[in-house]
Amino acid sequence: MPTVSVKRDALFEALGRTYTDEEFDELCFEFGLELDEVTSEKAIISKERGDRKAEGASDTVLYKIDVPANRYDLLCLEGLVRGLQIFKEKIDIPKYRKIVPAKDEGQKLIITEETAKIRPHAVAAVLRNITFTKERYDSFIDLQEKLHQNICRKRALVAIGTHDLDTITGPFTYTAKAPSEIKFKPLNQSQEYTAPQLMDLYRTDSHLRHYLHLIEDKPLYPVIYDSKGVVLSMPPIINGDHTKIGLNTRNIFIECTGTDNTKAKTVLDILVTMFSEYCEEPFSVEAAEVIYPNGKTHIYPELAYRTEKVTPEYINKKIGISETPSNLAKLLTRMCLKSHVTENGNHIEVEVPPTRPDVIHACDIMEDAAIAYGYNNIQMDIPKTYTIANQLPLNKLTELLRVDLAAAGFTEVLTFALCSQEDIADKLGMDISETKAVKIANPKTAEFQVARTTLLPGLLKTVAANRKMPLPLKLFEISDIVVKDDSTDVGARNHRHLCALYYNKNPGFEIIHGLLDRVMQLLDVPNEENGYVIKAAEGSAFFPGRCAEVIAKGQSIGKFGVLHPDVITKFELTMPCSALEITIEPFV
C-alpha cells in the first residue's frame, strides 16, 4: 500500500478541527485507511542516518497514512482532506468541469508517427489561473512522484510533465528523434546537453538513473517541442529547465506520455481534479486538443462521469446488513459516489466521478457501502452453511513426520523454493533438460532462476553455510518441489518431498538407512514385499555402488545413498555425506 506523509497541523487546518492521534487513527479506520506512524522529519533522519545528521531538521509532526493502492485520489493532502470532509458530510461532492476553448484558441498537442514504436500515447490539459503557496506547490510535485511510483509503474506506463504555460507557445509537438539531434537545458541544470550526454549525466543520479533503461537502448528518444522549438521535456526522463514551474506560475500545461493510454487518461484526470480547486474557477479544467498521426483528434481531459445501477438487496446481502435504500444511497454518497434511489426503491443509481477509476464493478460499490457502514458495526452471524474446518491430510502427515524426525535427532531447515539452474542440474551431475524444472521468465538474480525440483541442494547449501558448527550435522526438510506437468491447467505440479542429510567424517550410510526404516515404521509400512523394499540403483548425485532406490506400494518413491565426491565439492564441502529423498504423497 502506498504511504502518504502529511503535516499534522496542515491536515487539521484543512479539516477545520484538531484530533488526538487516537481520534484521527479511528477516523482513518472508519474511512478504510490506516494511520501507520506518527513521526517527524527529524525523527526519520535520526532513525535512518543517526542523530548527528538529524541536527537542524524539522520537528513538524508528520502523519504517515497507508492508502489502498487503487485509491489514486487519496495520494495527496488535497484528495485526502476532500475525501474525509465528504465522508464526515461537511462538504458536498464537487462537480468537475471541463472547459473547451473556442476553435483555434485552445492548446494543441500534435503526435507524430515516429513515437509509435517507443511511447505512442499522449494526453494534455491546462490548469488556468492557479494560485500556489509553498505547501500547495510541494504537494503538487509530491503527487506526481506518488503517481509515478504507483499507477505509472515507475514511469514505464506513464510519465508526467508539468510546464509553465506562460513561458512557451503552442501548438506543441510530441515526436521522437535520434538522441544526437536532441539538445536542451534540463531541469535544474546550468547548461545544455545532448540526449546521450544526459544519459551519462544521470547514470549516477540516485533518482533519475532508475528510469534510463526505459529508452536508452532505443534508436529514437521521445521529445516534446513548442512552436518555437523550445524543448518541454524528454519523457520519461526529465523536463526542460525553460518551462520549470514555481510559486509564481499561474498557468500550467500538463502532458502525460506513455505506453498505456487508459493509464495516461487516469493519471491526467487525477492530477487536474486534485489541484483544480486552487484555480480561479475551482474544479474547472481547460481542455487541450490532441491530434494523432492519422489526423484524428481528441479532447482531454475526459473527466468522464458514468452511472451504475445496483439493487439494495445485492448490497445488503453481500455485506450482511438490512439497510433501507435511502440509507444505502447516503452511505455511498459519503464515499464520494453521489447516489439516489430510483424505480420506487428497487435500484440505487450511483454516479462514479473521474476521481474514482477504482470503481469498475458492482462489488466495488458494495465495498464502499460496507466501509461507510463500518465493518465493526456489522453484526456477527452464524453462517447458513454448516462446515467443519479440517487440516489437509497431506499437511497433517507432514506435521506428524516433522515432530518424529526432530525426535530422531535431525534438525529441520526451511530453504528457498527458488534456486539456480546450476543447483538442481550441473552440481548434481544432471542436464537441466532432464529436470522438468519450471523456469522463471525474468529472474532478478542468478540464485532464483527456477523452482526447485529436489530439496537436496537446499540442504547442502545449508550445511555449507554452517561448516563451523560441531559435527555431525543432521538436517531434514519436508516441503514441496515443483515440476512441469502438461496435464494440469497451470502446466506444473507440486510434490511433497522428505529429504534428510547426514554430514560427518564418515558417510553415515547406516544413519540414513536407519532413518528411512524409522519413517516407514511411523507410516506403518512393513519391510517386506507388500510394504517397502530397497534395490540397488544408480543416481548422478550418488557414489557408484552406494545408492539404493526405495520402492513402496508398487512404485519408486525416491533414493538414498552416499553422495558423489564431485557433488560434495561443488557445494564447497569437504567431508562425506549421505542423503535420503522420498515423496510422502503415496502414504496419505
Coordinates of C-alpha atoms in Angstrom, one line a residue:
M1 CA 0.0 0.0 0.0
P2 CA 1.3 3.5 -0.8
T3 CA 2.1 5.7 2.2
V4 CA 1.2 9.4 2.2
S5 CA 3.1 11.7 4.5
V6 CA 1.2 14.8 5.5
K7 CA 1.9 17.5 8.1
R8 CA -0.4 17.1 11.0
D9 CA -1.1 20.8 11.6
A10 CA -1.8 21.5 7.9
L11 CA -4.1 18.5 7.8
F12 CA -6.1 19.6 10.8
E13 CA -6.3 23.2 9.5
A14 CA -7.7 21.9 6.2
L15 CA -10.2 19.6 8.1
G16 CA -11.3 22.5 10.2
R17 CA -10.7 20.9 13.6
T18 CA -8.0 19.1 15.6
Y19 CA -7.9 15.5 16.6
T20 CA -5.8 13.5 19.1
D21 CA -3.7 10.8 17.5
E22 CA -6.1 8.2 18.7
E23 CA -9.1 10.0 17.3
F24 CA -7.5 10.5 13.9
D25 CA -6.5 6.9 13.9
E26 CA -10.1 5.9 14.4
L27 CA -11.3 8.3 11.7
C28 CA -8.8 6.8 9.2
F29 CA -10.0 3.3 10.1
E30 CA -13.7 4.3 9.6
F31 CA -12.7 5.7 6.1
G32 CA -10.8 2.5 5.1
L33 CA -7.3 3.9 5.7
E34 CA -4.6 3.2 8.4
L35 CA -2.6 5.7 10.3
D36 CA 0.8 3.9 10.0
E37 CA 3.1 6.2 12.0
V38 CA 3.3 9.5 13.8
T39 CA 6.7 10.9 13.3
S40 CA 8.7 14.0 12.1
E41 CA 11.4 14.7 9.5
K42 CA 14.0 14.9 12.3
A43 CA 12.9 11.5 13.7
I44 CA 13.0 9.9 10.3
I45 CA 16.6 11.2 9.5
S46 CA 17.7 10.3 13.0
K47 CA 16.4 6.7 12.6
E48 CA 17.9 6.2 9.2
R49 CA 21.2 8.2 9.4
G50 CA 21.9 9.0 13.1
D51 CA 21.3 11.9 15.4
R52 CA 24.2 14.0 14.1
K53 CA 22.7 14.0 10.5
A54 CA 19.3 15.0 12.0
E55 CA 20.5 18.2 13.5
G56 CA 18.6 21.2 12.1
A57 CA 15.8 19.0 10.6
S58 CA 12.2 20.0 11.1
D59 CA 10.3 18.8 14.2
T60 CA 7.0 19.3 12.5
V61 CA 4.7 16.3 13.3
L62 CA 4.0 14.1 10.2
Y63 CA 1.3 11.6 9.8
K64 CA 2.1 8.6 7.6
I65 CA -1.1 7.2 6.3
D66 CA -1.4 3.9 4.4
V67 CA -3.7 4.3 1.4
P68 CA -5.2 1.5 -0.8
A69 CA -3.2 1.1 -3.9
N70 CA -6.2 1.7 -6.2
R71 CA -7.3 5.0 -4.5
Y72 CA -5.2 7.4 -6.5
D73 CA -7.4 10.3 -5.4
L74 CA -6.1 9.9 -1.8
L75 CA -2.4 10.2 -2.6
C76 CA -2.1 13.9 -1.7
L77 CA -3.3 16.2 1.1
E78 CA -5.9 17.8 -1.2
G79 CA -7.6 14.5 -2.1
L80 CA -7.3 13.1 1.4
V81 CA -8.9 16.2 3.0
R82 CA -11.7 16.3 0.3
G83 CA -12.5 12.6 0.9
L84 CA -12.6 12.9 4.7
Q85 CA -14.7 16.1 4.5
I86 CA -17.2 14.4 2.2
F87 CA -17.2 11.3 4.5
K88 CA -18.0 13.5 7.5
E89 CA -20.7 15.2 5.5
K90 CA -19.1 18.7 5.9
I91 CA -18.9 19.5 2.2
D92 CA -20.8 18.3 -0.9
I93 CA -19.1 16.3 -3.6
P94 CA -17.6 18.8 -6.1
K95 CA -18.6 18.7 -9.8
Y96 CA -15.5 18.7 -12.0
R97 CA -15.9 20.8 -15.2
K98 CA -14.1 20.6 -18.5
I99 CA -13.9 24.0 -20.3
V100 CA -13.4 23.6 -24.0
P101 CA -11.9 26.8 -25.5
A102 CA -13.3 28.2 -28.8
K103 CA -11.8 26.8 -32.0
D104 CA -8.2 27.6 -32.6
E105 CA -7.9 29.3 -29.2
G106 CA -7.0 26.3 -27.0
Q107 CA -3.8 24.4 -26.7
K108 CA -2.9 21.6 -29.1
L109 CA -0.6 18.6 -28.8
I110 CA 0.4 17.1 -32.1
I111 CA 1.7 13.5 -32.0
T112 CA 3.9 12.4 -34.9
E113 CA 4.2 8.8 -36.2
E114 CA 7.8 8.5 -35.0
T115 CA 6.5 8.0 -31.5
A116 CA 4.6 4.8 -32.4
K117 CA 7.5 2.4 -31.6
I118 CA 8.5 3.9 -28.3
R119 CA 5.8 5.7 -26.3
P120 CA 2.9 6.2 -28.6
H121 CA 0.3 7.8 -26.4
A122 CA -0.1 11.3 -25.0
V123 CA -2.8 13.4 -23.3
A124 CA -2.8 17.0 -22.1
A125 CA -4.7 19.7 -20.2
V126 CA -4.3 23.2 -18.8
L127 CA -4.8 24.5 -15.2
R128 CA -5.7 28.2 -15.7
N129 CA -5.1 30.9 -13.1
I130 CA -3.9 28.6 -10.4
T131 CA -2.6 30.0 -7.1
F132 CA 0.3 28.2 -5.4
T133 CA 1.7 28.5 -1.9
K134 CA 4.8 26.7 -0.8
E135 CA 2.7 23.9 0.7
R136 CA 0.5 23.6 -2.4
Y137 CA 3.5 23.5 -4.7
D138 CA 5.2 20.8 -2.7
S139 CA 2.0 18.7 -2.6
F140 CA 1.7 19.1 -6.4
I141 CA 5.2 17.8 -7.0
D142 CA 4.8 15.0 -4.4
L143 CA 1.5 13.8 -6.1
Q144 CA 3.3 13.5 -9.4
E145 CA 6.0 11.3 -7.7
K146 CA 3.4 9.2 -5.9
L147 CA 1.6 8.6 -9.2
H148 CA 4.9 7.8 -11.0
Q149 CA 5.7 5.1 -8.4
N150 CA 2.1 3.7 -8.3
I151 CA -0.1 3.6 -11.3
C152 CA 2.6 4.8 -13.7
R153 CA 4.8 1.8 -12.7
K154 CA 7.9 3.9 -12.2
R155 CA 7.2 5.8 -15.4
A156 CA 7.2 2.6 -17.5
L157 CA 3.5 3.1 -18.4
V158 CA 3.1 6.9 -18.0
A159 CA 5.4 9.9 -17.4
I160 CA 4.0 13.2 -16.3
G161 CA 5.3 16.6 -17.4
T162 CA 4.2 19.9 -15.9
H163 CA 5.2 23.2 -17.5
D164 CA 4.7 27.0 -17.1
L165 CA 2.5 27.7 -20.0
D166 CA 3.4 31.4 -20.0
T167 CA 7.0 30.6 -21.0
I168 CA 6.1 28.6 -24.1
T169 CA 3.9 28.9 -27.2
G170 CA 1.6 26.3 -28.7
P171 CA 0.9 24.2 -30.6
F172 CA 3.2 21.6 -29.1
T173 CA 4.7 18.6 -30.9
Y174 CA 5.3 15.2 -29.4
T175 CA 7.8 13.4 -31.6
A176 CA 10.8 11.1 -31.5
K177 CA 14.3 11.9 -32.7
A178 CA 17.8 10.4 -32.8
P179 CA 19.5 11.0 -29.5
S180 CA 22.2 13.2 -31.1
E181 CA 19.6 15.5 -32.5
I182 CA 18.1 16.4 -29.1
K183 CA 19.8 19.2 -27.2
F184 CA 18.3 21.3 -24.4
K185 CA 18.9 22.6 -20.8
P186 CA 17.4 20.0 -18.4
L187 CA 15.6 20.9 -15.2
N188 CA 17.9 22.5 -12.5
Q189 CA 21.0 22.4 -14.7
S190 CA 23.1 25.3 -15.8
Q191 CA 24.0 24.3 -19.4
E192 CA 22.6 22.5 -22.4
Y193 CA 23.2 18.7 -23.0
T194 CA 22.6 16.4 -25.9
A195 CA 20.4 13.3 -25.0
P196 CA 23.5 10.9 -24.9
Q197 CA 25.2 13.4 -22.6
L198 CA 22.1 13.5 -20.4
M199 CA 22.1 9.7 -20.1
D200 CA 25.7 9.8 -18.9
L201 CA 25.0 12.6 -16.5
Y202 CA 22.0 10.9 -14.9
R203 CA 23.7 7.4 -14.8
T204 CA 24.9 8.3 -11.3
D205 CA 21.8 10.3 -10.2
S206 CA 20.2 8.5 -7.3
H207 CA 16.7 9.4 -8.5
L208 CA 16.7 9.5 -12.3
R209 CA 19.1 6.6 -13.1
H210 CA 16.2 4.2 -12.4
Y211 CA 14.3 5.4 -15.5
L212 CA 17.2 5.5 -18.0
H213 CA 16.6 1.9 -19.1
L214 CA 13.1 2.8 -20.4
I215 CA 14.6 4.5 -23.5
E216 CA 18.4 4.3 -23.6
D217 CA 18.6 1.3 -25.9
K218 CA 16.0 2.7 -28.4
P219 CA 17.1 4.3 -31.7
L220 CA 14.9 7.3 -31.2
Y221 CA 14.1 9.2 -28.0
P222 CA 10.7 10.9 -27.3
V223 CA 10.7 14.7 -27.0
I224 CA 8.1 17.5 -26.8
Y225 CA 8.7 20.9 -28.5
D226 CA 6.7 24.1 -28.6
S227 CA 6.1 26.0 -31.8
K228 CA 9.4 27.9 -31.4
G229 CA 11.5 24.7 -31.0
V230 CA 11.8 25.0 -27.2
V231 CA 12.1 21.6 -25.5
L232 CA 9.4 21.0 -22.9
S233 CA 10.6 17.5 -21.9
M234 CA 12.3 14.3 -22.9
P235 CA 9.9 11.8 -21.4
P236 CA 10.1 9.7 -19.3
I237 CA 13.5 11.1 -18.1
I238 CA 13.5 14.9 -17.5
N239 CA 11.7 18.2 -18.2
G240 CA 13.3 21.2 -19.7
D241 CA 14.5 24.0 -17.3
H242 CA 12.9 26.6 -19.6
T243 CA 9.4 25.5 -18.6
K244 CA 10.1 25.0 -14.9
I245 CA 7.1 25.8 -12.7
G246 CA 7.4 27.7 -9.4
L247 CA 5.3 29.5 -6.8
N248 CA 4.5 32.4 -9.2
T249 CA 3.3 30.1 -12.0
R250 CA -0.3 31.0 -12.9
N251 CA -1.0 28.7 -15.9
I252 CA 0.2 25.1 -16.1
F253 CA 0.4 22.9 -19.2
I254 CA 0.2 19.2 -18.2
E255 CA 1.2 16.4 -20.6
C256 CA 1.2 12.7 -19.9
T257 CA 3.0 10.4 -22.3
G258 CA 3.3 6.6 -22.1
T259 CA 2.6 3.2 -23.4
D260 CA -0.9 2.8 -21.9
N261 CA -3.5 5.3 -23.0
T262 CA -6.0 4.3 -20.3
K263 CA -3.5 4.8 -17.5
A264 CA -2.4 8.1 -19.1
K265 CA -6.0 9.4 -19.1
T266 CA -6.5 8.3 -15.5
V267 CA -3.3 10.0 -14.3
L268 CA -4.3 13.2 -16.1
D269 CA -7.8 13.1 -14.5
I270 CA -6.4 12.6 -11.0
L271 CA -3.8 15.4 -11.3
V272 CA -6.2 18.0 -12.6
T273 CA -9.1 17.1 -10.3
M274 CA -6.9 17.3 -7.2
F275 CA -5.4 20.7 -7.9
S276 CA -8.1 22.4 -9.9
E277 CA -9.6 23.6 -6.6
Y278 CA -6.8 26.2 -6.5
C279 CA -7.8 27.7 -9.9
E280 CA -9.7 31.0 -10.1
E281 CA -12.7 28.9 -11.1
P282 CA -12.5 26.0 -8.6
F283 CA -12.8 22.5 -10.1
S284 CA -12.6 23.7 -13.7
V285 CA -10.0 22.5 -16.2
E286 CA -9.2 23.9 -19.6
A287 CA -9.2 21.1 -22.2
A288 CA -6.4 20.6 -24.8
E289 CA -6.7 19.0 -28.2
V290 CA -4.5 16.1 -29.1
I291 CA -4.0 15.4 -32.8
Y292 CA -3.0 11.9 -33.7
P293 CA -0.7 10.8 -36.6
N294 CA -3.8 9.6 -38.6
G295 CA -5.4 13.0 -38.3
K296 CA -8.0 12.1 -35.7
T297 CA -8.4 14.5 -32.7
H298 CA -9.5 14.0 -29.1
I299 CA -10.2 16.5 -26.4
Y300 CA -8.6 15.8 -23.0
P301 CA -9.0 15.6 -20.0
E302 CA -12.1 13.3 -20.4
L303 CA -13.3 13.9 -16.8
A304 CA -15.9 11.3 -17.6
Y305 CA -18.8 10.7 -15.2
R306 CA -20.7 7.4 -15.6
T307 CA -23.8 6.0 -13.9
E308 CA -24.1 2.5 -12.4
K309 CA -27.2 0.8 -11.0
V310 CA -27.2 -1.6 -8.1
T311 CA -30.0 -3.1 -6.1
P312 CA -30.3 -2.6 -2.4
E313 CA -30.8 -6.3 -2.0
Y314 CA -27.4 -7.0 -3.5
I315 CA -25.6 -4.6 -1.2
N316 CA -27.5 -5.8 1.9
K317 CA -27.0 -9.5 1.1
K318 CA -23.3 -9.2 0.4
I319 CA -22.5 -7.1 3.5
G320 CA -24.9 -8.9 5.8
I321 CA -27.0 -5.9 6.8
S322 CA -30.6 -4.7 6.3
E323 CA -30.5 -1.0 5.5
T324 CA -33.1 0.9 3.6
P325 CA -32.3 2.0 0.0
S326 CA -32.2 5.7 1.1
N327 CA -29.7 4.9 3.9
L328 CA -27.5 2.9 1.4
A329 CA -27.6 5.8 -1.0
K330 CA -26.5 8.1 1.8
L331 CA -23.6 5.8 2.7
L332 CA -22.4 5.7 -0.9
T333 CA -22.6 9.5 -1.2
R334 CA -20.3 9.7 1.9
M335 CA -17.7 7.7 -0.1
C336 CA -17.7 10.3 -3.0
L337 CA -20.2 8.2 -5.0
K338 CA -23.2 10.5 -5.4
S339 CA -26.3 8.2 -5.2
H340 CA -30.0 8.4 -5.2
V341 CA -32.9 5.9 -5.1
T342 CA -34.8 5.2 -8.3
E343 CA -37.6 3.0 -9.5
N344 CA -39.7 3.0 -6.3
G345 CA -36.7 1.9 -4.2
N346 CA -35.8 -1.1 -6.4
H347 CA -32.5 0.4 -7.6
I348 CA -29.8 2.8 -6.4
E349 CA -28.3 5.0 -9.2
V350 CA -24.6 5.7 -8.5
E351 CA -22.7 8.5 -10.2
V352 CA -19.0 7.4 -10.5
P353 CA -16.8 10.5 -10.7
P354 CA -13.5 10.8 -12.7
T355 CA -11.6 10.6 -9.4
R356 CA -12.7 7.0 -8.8
P357 CA -11.3 4.8 -11.5
D358 CA -11.1 2.0 -9.0
V359 CA -14.9 1.5 -9.2
I360 CA -15.3 -0.9 -12.1
H361 CA -18.0 -3.3 -10.8
A362 CA -21.0 -3.5 -8.5
C363 CA -18.8 -5.3 -5.9
D364 CA -16.7 -2.1 -5.7
I365 CA -19.8 -0.1 -4.9
M366 CA -20.8 -2.7 -2.3
E367 CA -17.4 -2.5 -0.7
D368 CA -17.6 1.3 -0.3
A369 CA -21.1 0.9 1.3
A370 CA -19.6 -1.6 3.7
I371 CA -16.7 0.9 4.6
A372 CA -19.2 3.7 5.2
Y373 CA -21.4 1.5 7.3
G374 CA -18.5 0.4 9.4
Y375 CA -17.1 -3.1 9.5
N376 CA -17.3 -3.0 13.3
N377 CA -21.0 -2.3 13.0
I378 CA -21.8 -5.4 11.0
Q379 CA -23.4 -8.0 13.3
M380 CA -21.6 -11.3 13.5
D381 CA -23.9 -14.1 12.4
I382 CA -23.7 -17.9 12.2
P383 CA -23.1 -18.9 8.6
K384 CA -26.1 -20.5 6.9
T385 CA -23.8 -23.3 5.5
Y386 CA -22.5 -25.5 8.3
T387 CA -19.0 -26.8 7.8
I388 CA -16.2 -28.1 10.0
A389 CA -12.7 -27.0 9.2
N390 CA -10.1 -29.7 8.9
Q391 CA -6.4 -29.8 8.1
L392 CA -5.4 -31.2 4.7
P393 CA -4.4 -34.8 5.1
L394 CA -1.0 -34.2 3.4
N395 CA -0.3 -31.2 5.8
K396 CA -1.3 -33.3 8.8
L397 CA 1.1 -36.1 7.8
T398 CA 3.8 -33.5 7.2
E399 CA 3.4 -32.1 10.7
L400 CA 3.5 -35.5 12.3
L401 CA 6.6 -36.5 10.5
R402 CA 8.4 -33.3 11.4
V403 CA 7.9 -34.0 15.1
D404 CA 9.3 -37.5 14.9
L405 CA 12.2 -36.6 12.6
A406 CA 13.2 -34.0 15.1
A407 CA 12.9 -36.6 17.9
A408 CA 15.3 -38.8 15.9
G409 CA 18.0 -36.2 16.3
F410 CA 17.6 -34.3 13.0
T411 CA 17.3 -30.5 12.8
E412 CA 14.6 -29.1 10.5
V413 CA 15.5 -26.4 8.0
L414 CA 13.4 -24.3 5.6
T415 CA 15.1 -23.4 2.3
F416 CA 14.0 -21.2 -0.6
A417 CA 11.6 -22.7 -3.1
L418 CA 13.5 -21.0 -5.9
C419 CA 17.1 -21.8 -6.8
S420 CA 19.6 -21.5 -9.6
Q421 CA 19.7 -23.9 -12.6
E422 CA 23.2 -24.9 -11.5
D423 CA 22.0 -26.1 -8.1
I424 CA 19.5 -28.6 -9.4
A425 CA 21.4 -29.7 -12.6
D426 CA 25.1 -29.1 -13.0
K427 CA 26.1 -29.5 -9.3
L428 CA 24.1 -32.8 -9.2
G429 CA 25.6 -34.1 -12.4
M430 CA 22.4 -33.7 -14.5
D431 CA 21.4 -31.7 -17.6
I432 CA 18.8 -29.0 -16.9
S433 CA 16.5 -30.6 -19.7
E434 CA 16.2 -33.8 -17.6
T435 CA 14.9 -32.0 -14.5
K436 CA 11.4 -30.8 -15.8
A437 CA 12.2 -27.6 -14.0
V438 CA 9.8 -24.6 -14.1
K439 CA 11.9 -21.6 -15.2
I440 CA 11.3 -18.0 -14.0
A441 CA 10.7 -15.8 -17.1
N442 CA 12.6 -12.7 -15.7
P443 CA 14.8 -13.8 -12.8
K444 CA 16.2 -10.9 -10.8
T445 CA 19.2 -12.8 -9.6
A446 CA 21.1 -15.9 -10.6
E447 CA 20.2 -17.5 -7.3
F448 CA 16.5 -17.6 -8.2
Q449 CA 16.2 -18.9 -11.8
V450 CA 14.0 -22.0 -11.4
A451 CA 11.6 -23.6 -9.0
R452 CA 13.4 -26.4 -7.1
T453 CA 12.9 -30.0 -8.4
T454 CA 14.7 -31.5 -5.4
L455 CA 15.2 -30.5 -1.8
L456 CA 18.8 -31.8 -1.7
P457 CA 20.6 -28.6 -2.9
G458 CA 18.9 -26.5 -0.2
L459 CA 20.2 -28.8 2.5
L460 CA 23.7 -29.0 1.0
K461 CA 23.9 -25.1 0.9
T462 CA 22.7 -25.0 4.5
V463 CA 25.5 -27.3 5.5
A464 CA 28.0 -25.2 3.5
A465 CA 26.8 -22.1 5.4
N466 CA 27.2 -23.9 8.8
R467 CA 30.5 -25.8 8.3
K468 CA 31.9 -24.3 11.5
M469 CA 29.2 -26.0 13.6
P470 CA 30.1 -29.1 15.6
L471 CA 29.8 -32.4 13.7
P472 CA 27.8 -34.4 12.8
L473 CA 25.3 -32.2 11.0
K474 CA 21.9 -34.0 10.7
L475 CA 19.4 -31.9 8.8
F476 CA 15.9 -32.6 7.2
E477 CA 13.3 -30.7 5.3
I478 CA 9.7 -31.7 4.3
S479 CA 8.5 -29.2 1.7
D480 CA 7.1 -29.0 -1.9
I481 CA 9.1 -29.3 -5.1
V482 CA 7.7 -28.2 -8.4
V483 CA 7.9 -30.0 -11.8
K484 CA 6.3 -29.4 -15.2
D485 CA 3.1 -31.3 -15.9
D486 CA 1.2 -30.6 -19.1
S487 CA -1.9 -32.4 -17.7
T488 CA -2.6 -29.6 -15.2
D489 CA -4.3 -26.3 -16.0
V490 CA -1.2 -24.4 -14.9
G491 CA 1.3 -26.6 -16.6
A492 CA 3.1 -27.6 -13.3
R493 CA 2.5 -29.7 -10.2
N494 CA 3.7 -29.7 -6.6
H495 CA 5.0 -32.8 -4.9
R496 CA 5.6 -33.1 -1.1
H497 CA 9.1 -34.5 -0.5
L498 CA 11.1 -35.5 2.6
C499 CA 14.8 -35.0 2.4
A500 CA 17.4 -35.8 5.1
L501 CA 21.2 -35.3 5.2
Y502 CA 24.0 -36.7 7.4
Y503 CA 27.3 -34.8 7.2
N504 CA 30.3 -36.1 9.2
K505 CA 33.9 -37.5 8.9
N506 CA 32.4 -40.8 7.8
P507 CA 29.5 -41.2 5.3
G508 CA 27.0 -42.5 7.8
F509 CA 25.0 -44.6 5.3
E510 CA 23.7 -46.7 8.1
I511 CA 22.3 -43.5 9.8
I512 CA 20.3 -42.5 6.8
H513 CA 19.2 -46.1 6.3
G514 CA 18.0 -46.3 9.9
L515 CA 16.1 -43.0 9.4
L516 CA 14.3 -44.5 6.4
D517 CA 13.3 -47.5 8.5
R518 CA 12.0 -45.2 11.2
V519 CA 10.0 -43.2 8.7
M520 CA 8.5 -46.4 7.3
Q521 CA 7.7 -47.7 10.8
L522 CA 5.9 -44.4 11.6
L523 CA 3.9 -44.7 8.3
D524 CA 3.1 -48.3 9.3
V525 CA 4.7 -49.7 6.1
P526 CA 6.3 -53.2 6.8
N527 CA 9.8 -54.1 5.5
E528 CA 8.6 -56.8 3.1
E529 CA 7.3 -57.3 -0.4
N530 CA 3.9 -55.9 0.3
G531 CA 5.4 -53.0 2.2
Y532 CA 8.7 -51.4 1.1
V533 CA 11.9 -52.7 -0.3
I534 CA 15.2 -51.2 -1.4
K535 CA 17.0 -52.1 -4.5
A536 CA 20.5 -51.2 -5.8
A537 CA 20.3 -48.3 -8.2
E538 CA 22.4 -45.5 -9.8
G539 CA 21.9 -41.8 -9.5
S540 CA 24.0 -39.0 -10.9
A541 CA 24.3 -37.4 -7.4
F542 CA 25.4 -40.6 -5.7
F543 CA 28.6 -42.5 -5.5
P544 CA 28.6 -45.6 -7.8
G545 CA 27.6 -48.7 -5.8
R546 CA 26.4 -46.6 -2.8
C547 CA 22.9 -45.8 -4.0
A548 CA 19.6 -47.5 -3.4
E549 CA 16.1 -47.0 -4.7
V550 CA 13.1 -47.1 -2.3
I551 CA 10.1 -48.9 -3.6
A552 CA 6.8 -48.8 -1.7
K553 CA 3.2 -49.5 -2.7
G554 CA 4.4 -50.8 -6.0
Q555 CA 6.2 -47.6 -7.1
S556 CA 9.5 -45.9 -6.7
I557 CA 9.3 -43.1 -4.1
G558 CA 12.9 -41.9 -4.0
K559 CA 16.6 -42.8 -3.4
F560 CA 19.2 -42.7 -0.7
G561 CA 22.9 -43.3 -0.5
V562 CA 26.3 -41.7 -0.2
L563 CA 26.8 -38.5 -2.3
H564 CA 29.4 -38.4 -5.1
P565 CA 32.6 -36.5 -4.1
D566 CA 32.1 -34.2 -7.1
V567 CA 28.7 -33.1 -5.8
I568 CA 30.1 -32.5 -2.3
T569 CA 33.0 -30.5 -3.8
K570 CA 30.7 -28.4 -6.0
F571 CA 28.8 -27.3 -2.9
E572 CA 32.1 -26.3 -1.2
L573 CA 32.0 -29.2 1.3
T574 CA 35.0 -31.3 2.3
M575 CA 33.6 -34.3 4.1
P576 CA 31.5 -37.3 3.1
C577 CA 27.8 -37.0 3.1
S578 CA 24.7 -39.4 2.9
A579 CA 21.3 -38.3 1.9
L580 CA 17.7 -39.5 1.6
E581 CA 14.9 -38.0 -0.5
I582 CA 11.5 -39.6 -1.0
T583 CA 8.0 -38.4 -1.8
I584 CA 5.4 -38.9 1.0
E585 CA 2.3 -38.3 -1.0
P586 CA 1.6 -42.1 -1.6
F587 CA 1.2 -42.5 2.1
V588 CA -1.6 -40.0 2.6

